[in-house]
mmCIF file with all atom_site columns, C-alpha atoms in Angstrom:
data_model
loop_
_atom_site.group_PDB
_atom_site.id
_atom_site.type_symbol
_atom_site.label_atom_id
_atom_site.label_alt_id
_atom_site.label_comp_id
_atom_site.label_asym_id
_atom_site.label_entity_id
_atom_site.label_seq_id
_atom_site.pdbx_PDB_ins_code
_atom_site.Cartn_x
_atom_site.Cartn_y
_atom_site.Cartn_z
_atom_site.occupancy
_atom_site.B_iso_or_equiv
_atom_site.pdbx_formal_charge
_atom_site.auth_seq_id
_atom_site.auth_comp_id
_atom_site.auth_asym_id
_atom_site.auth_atom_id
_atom_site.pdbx_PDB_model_num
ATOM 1  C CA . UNK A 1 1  ? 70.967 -30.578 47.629 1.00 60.00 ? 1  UNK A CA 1
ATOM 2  C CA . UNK A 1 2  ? 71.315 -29.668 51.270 1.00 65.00 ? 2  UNK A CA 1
ATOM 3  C CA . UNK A 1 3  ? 71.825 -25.962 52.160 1.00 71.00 ? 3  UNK A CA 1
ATOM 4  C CA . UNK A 1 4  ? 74.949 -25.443 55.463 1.00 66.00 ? 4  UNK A CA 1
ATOM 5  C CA . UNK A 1 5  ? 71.707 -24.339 57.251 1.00 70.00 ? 5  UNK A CA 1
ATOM 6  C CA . UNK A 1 6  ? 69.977 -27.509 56.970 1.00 69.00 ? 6  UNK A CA 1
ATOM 7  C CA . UNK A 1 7  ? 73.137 -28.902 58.489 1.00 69.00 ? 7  UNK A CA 1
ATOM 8  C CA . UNK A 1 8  ? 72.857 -26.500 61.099 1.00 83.00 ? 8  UNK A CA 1
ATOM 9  C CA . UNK A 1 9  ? 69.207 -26.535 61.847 1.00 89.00 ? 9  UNK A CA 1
ATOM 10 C CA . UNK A 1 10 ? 69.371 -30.579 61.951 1.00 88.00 ? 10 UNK A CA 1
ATOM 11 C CA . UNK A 1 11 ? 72.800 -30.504 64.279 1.00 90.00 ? 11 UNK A CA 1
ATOM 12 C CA . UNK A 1 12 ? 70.620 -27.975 66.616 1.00 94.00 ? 12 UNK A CA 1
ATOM 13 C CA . UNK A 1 13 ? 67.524 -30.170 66.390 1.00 95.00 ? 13 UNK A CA 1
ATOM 14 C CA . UNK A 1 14 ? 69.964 -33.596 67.307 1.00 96.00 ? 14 UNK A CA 1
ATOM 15 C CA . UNK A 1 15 ? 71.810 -31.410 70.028 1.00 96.00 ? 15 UNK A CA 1
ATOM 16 C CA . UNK A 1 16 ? 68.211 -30.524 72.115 1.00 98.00 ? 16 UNK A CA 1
ATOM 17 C CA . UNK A 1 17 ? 66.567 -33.608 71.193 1.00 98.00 ? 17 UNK A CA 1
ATOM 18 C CA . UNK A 1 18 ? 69.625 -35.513 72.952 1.00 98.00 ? 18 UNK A CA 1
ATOM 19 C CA . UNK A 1 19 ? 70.034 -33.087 75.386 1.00 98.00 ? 19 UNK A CA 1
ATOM 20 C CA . UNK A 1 20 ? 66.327 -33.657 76.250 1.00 98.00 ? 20 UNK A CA 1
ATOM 21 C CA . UNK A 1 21 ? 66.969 -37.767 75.987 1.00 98.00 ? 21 UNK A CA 1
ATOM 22 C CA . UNK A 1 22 ? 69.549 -37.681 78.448 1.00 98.00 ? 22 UNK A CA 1
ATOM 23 C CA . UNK A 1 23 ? 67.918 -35.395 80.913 1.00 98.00 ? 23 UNK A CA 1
ATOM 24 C CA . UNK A 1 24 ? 64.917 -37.441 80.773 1.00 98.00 ? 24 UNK A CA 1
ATOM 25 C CA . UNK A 1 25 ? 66.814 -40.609 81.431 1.00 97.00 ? 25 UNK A CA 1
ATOM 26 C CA . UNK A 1 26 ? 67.983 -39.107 83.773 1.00 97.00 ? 26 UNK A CA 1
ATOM 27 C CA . UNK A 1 27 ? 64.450 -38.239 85.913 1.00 98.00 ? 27 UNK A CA 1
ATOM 28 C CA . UNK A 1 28 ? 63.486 -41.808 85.424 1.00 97.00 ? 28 UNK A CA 1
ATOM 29 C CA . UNK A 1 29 ? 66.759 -43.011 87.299 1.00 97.00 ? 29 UNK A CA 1
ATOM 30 C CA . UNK A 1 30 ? 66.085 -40.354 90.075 1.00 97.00 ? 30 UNK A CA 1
ATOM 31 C CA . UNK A 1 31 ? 62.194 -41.295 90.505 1.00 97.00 ? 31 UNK A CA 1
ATOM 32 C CA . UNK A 1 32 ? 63.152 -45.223 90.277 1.00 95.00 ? 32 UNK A CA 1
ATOM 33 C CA . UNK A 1 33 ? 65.880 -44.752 93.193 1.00 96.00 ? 33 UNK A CA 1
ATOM 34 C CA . UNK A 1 34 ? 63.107 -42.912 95.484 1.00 97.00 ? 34 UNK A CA 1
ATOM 35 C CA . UNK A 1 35 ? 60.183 -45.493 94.005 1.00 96.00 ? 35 UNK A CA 1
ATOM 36 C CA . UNK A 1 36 ? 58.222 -42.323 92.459 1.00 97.00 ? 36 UNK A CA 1
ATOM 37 C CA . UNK A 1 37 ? 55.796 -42.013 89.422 1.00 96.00 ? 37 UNK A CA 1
ATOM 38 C CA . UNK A 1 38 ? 58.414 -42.940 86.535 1.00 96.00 ? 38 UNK A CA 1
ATOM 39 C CA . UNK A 1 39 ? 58.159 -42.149 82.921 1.00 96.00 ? 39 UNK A CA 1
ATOM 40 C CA . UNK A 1 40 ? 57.007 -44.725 80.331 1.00 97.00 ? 40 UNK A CA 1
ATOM 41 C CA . UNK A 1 41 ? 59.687 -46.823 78.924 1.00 96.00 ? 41 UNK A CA 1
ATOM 42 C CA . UNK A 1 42 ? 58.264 -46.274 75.279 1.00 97.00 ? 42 UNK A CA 1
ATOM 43 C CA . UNK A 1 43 ? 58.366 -43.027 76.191 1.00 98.00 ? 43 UNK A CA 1
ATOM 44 C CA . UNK A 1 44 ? 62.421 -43.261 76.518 1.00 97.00 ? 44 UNK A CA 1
ATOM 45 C CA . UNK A 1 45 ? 62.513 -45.414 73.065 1.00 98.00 ? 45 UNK A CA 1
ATOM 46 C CA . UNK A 1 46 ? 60.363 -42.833 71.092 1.00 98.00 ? 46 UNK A CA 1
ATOM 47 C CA . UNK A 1 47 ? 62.730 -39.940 72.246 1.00 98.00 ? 47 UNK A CA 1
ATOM 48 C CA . UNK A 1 48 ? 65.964 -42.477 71.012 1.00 98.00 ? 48 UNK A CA 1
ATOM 49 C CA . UNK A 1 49 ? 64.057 -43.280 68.266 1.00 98.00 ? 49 UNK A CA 1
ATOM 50 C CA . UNK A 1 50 ? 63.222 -39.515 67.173 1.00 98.00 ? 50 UNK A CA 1
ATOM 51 C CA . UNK A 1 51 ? 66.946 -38.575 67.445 1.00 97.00 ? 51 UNK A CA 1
ATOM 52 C CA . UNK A 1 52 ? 68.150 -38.686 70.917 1.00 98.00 ? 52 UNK A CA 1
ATOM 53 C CA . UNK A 1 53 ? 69.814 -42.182 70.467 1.00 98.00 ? 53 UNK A CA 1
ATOM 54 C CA . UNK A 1 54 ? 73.412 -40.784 71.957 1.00 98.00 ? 54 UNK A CA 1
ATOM 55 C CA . UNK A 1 55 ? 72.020 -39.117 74.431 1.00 98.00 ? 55 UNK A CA 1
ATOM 56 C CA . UNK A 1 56 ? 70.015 -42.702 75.638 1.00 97.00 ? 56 UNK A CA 1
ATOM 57 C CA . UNK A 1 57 ? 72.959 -44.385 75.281 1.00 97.00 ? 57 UNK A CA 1
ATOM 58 C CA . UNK A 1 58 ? 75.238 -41.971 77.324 1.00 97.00 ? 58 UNK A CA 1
ATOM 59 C CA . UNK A 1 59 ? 72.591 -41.645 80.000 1.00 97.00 ? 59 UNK A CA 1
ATOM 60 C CA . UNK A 1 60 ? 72.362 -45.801 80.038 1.00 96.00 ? 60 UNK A CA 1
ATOM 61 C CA . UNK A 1 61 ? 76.229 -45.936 80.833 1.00 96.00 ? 61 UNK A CA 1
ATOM 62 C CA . UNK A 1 62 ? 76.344 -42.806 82.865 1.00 97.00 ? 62 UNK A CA 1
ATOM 63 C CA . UNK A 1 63 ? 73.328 -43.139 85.244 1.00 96.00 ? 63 UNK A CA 1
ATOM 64 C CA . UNK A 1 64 ? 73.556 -47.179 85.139 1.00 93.00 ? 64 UNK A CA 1
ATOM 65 C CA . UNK A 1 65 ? 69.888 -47.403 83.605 1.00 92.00 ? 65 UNK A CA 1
ATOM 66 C CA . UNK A 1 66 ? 67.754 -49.510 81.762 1.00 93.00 ? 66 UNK A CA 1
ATOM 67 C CA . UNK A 1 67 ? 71.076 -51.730 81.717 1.00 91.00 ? 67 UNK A CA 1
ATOM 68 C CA . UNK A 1 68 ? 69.452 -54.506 81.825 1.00 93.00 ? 68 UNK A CA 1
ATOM 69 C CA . UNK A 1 69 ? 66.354 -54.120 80.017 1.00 92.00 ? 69 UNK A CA 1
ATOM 70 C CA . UNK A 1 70 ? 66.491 -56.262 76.464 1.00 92.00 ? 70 UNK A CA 1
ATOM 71 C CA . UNK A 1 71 ? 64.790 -53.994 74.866 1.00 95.00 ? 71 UNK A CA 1
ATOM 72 C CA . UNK A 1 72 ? 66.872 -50.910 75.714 1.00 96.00 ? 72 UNK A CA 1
ATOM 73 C CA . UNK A 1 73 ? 70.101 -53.107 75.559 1.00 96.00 ? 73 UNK A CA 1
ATOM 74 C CA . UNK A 1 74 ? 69.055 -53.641 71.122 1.00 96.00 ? 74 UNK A CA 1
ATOM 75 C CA . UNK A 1 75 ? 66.670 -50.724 70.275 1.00 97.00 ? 75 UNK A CA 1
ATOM 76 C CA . UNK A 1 76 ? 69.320 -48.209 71.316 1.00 97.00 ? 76 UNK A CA 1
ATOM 77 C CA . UNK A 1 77 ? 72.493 -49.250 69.854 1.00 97.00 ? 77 UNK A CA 1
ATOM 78 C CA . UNK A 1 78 ? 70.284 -49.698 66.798 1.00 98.00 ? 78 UNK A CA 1
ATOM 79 C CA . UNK A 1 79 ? 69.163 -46.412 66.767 1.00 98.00 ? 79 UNK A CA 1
ATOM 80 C CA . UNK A 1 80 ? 72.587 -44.907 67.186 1.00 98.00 ? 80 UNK A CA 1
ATOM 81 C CA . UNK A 1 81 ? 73.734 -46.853 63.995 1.00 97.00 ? 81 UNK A CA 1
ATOM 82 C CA . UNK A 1 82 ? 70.565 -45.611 62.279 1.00 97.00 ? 82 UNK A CA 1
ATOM 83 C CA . UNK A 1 83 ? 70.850 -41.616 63.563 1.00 96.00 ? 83 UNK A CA 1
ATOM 84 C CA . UNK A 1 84 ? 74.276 -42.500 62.378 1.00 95.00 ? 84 UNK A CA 1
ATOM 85 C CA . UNK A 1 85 ? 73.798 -43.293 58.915 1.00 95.00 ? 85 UNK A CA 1
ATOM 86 C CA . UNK A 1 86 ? 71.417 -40.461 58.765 1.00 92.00 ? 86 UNK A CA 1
ATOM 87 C CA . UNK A 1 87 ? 74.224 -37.966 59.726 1.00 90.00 ? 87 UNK A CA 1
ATOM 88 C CA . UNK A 1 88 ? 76.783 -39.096 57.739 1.00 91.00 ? 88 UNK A CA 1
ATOM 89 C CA . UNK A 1 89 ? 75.093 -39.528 54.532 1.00 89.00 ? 89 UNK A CA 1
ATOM 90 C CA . UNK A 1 90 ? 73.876 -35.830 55.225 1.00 83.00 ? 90 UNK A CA 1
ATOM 91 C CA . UNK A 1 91 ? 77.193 -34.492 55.663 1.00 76.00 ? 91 UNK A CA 1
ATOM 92 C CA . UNK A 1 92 ? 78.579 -36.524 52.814 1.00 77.00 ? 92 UNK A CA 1
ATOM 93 C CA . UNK A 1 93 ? 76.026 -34.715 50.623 1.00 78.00 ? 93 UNK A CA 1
ATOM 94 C CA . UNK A 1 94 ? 76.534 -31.669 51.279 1.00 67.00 ? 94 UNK A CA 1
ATOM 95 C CA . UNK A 1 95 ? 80.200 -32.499 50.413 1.00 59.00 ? 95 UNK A CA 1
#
């Protein structure tokens, strides 16, 4: 059984975590402009991967990044379908 404070401790956990994802998409898109030290693409999947799917996938579409990239364009979709199973089979036992 899962406790309204596991709810709320997980939403806080997937609110920083994507939070965090986005920023750091973010950095990467302002060091690739100005051809600086960047940060490791699986660097950007692991962070989608651990729960900051959303926040990749806003940050693709918002900063107009990693676009292109295969990888990127099926990992993170796939990860948002997977963070949301994960949330709404929490929620729906807690029900």
């Amino acid at each position: 059984m899962v406790s309204a404070m596991d709810i709320s401790l997980g939403g806080l956990y997937l609110f920083l975590i994507n939070l965090l994802t986005f920023l750091l998409y973010g950095l990467d898109k302002y060091k690739a402009v100005r051809q600086e030290w960047r940060i490791p693409e699986r660097v950007l999947l692991l962070m989608a991967f651990l729960g900051g799917a959303f926040g990749a996938l806003f940050a693709m579409r918002i900063f107009r990044h990693k676009t292109r990239k295969g990888r990127f364009k099926l990992m993170i979709p796939l990860f948002c379908l997977l963070w949301g199973y994960v949330i709404v089979h929490k929620v729906l036992e807690i029900a």
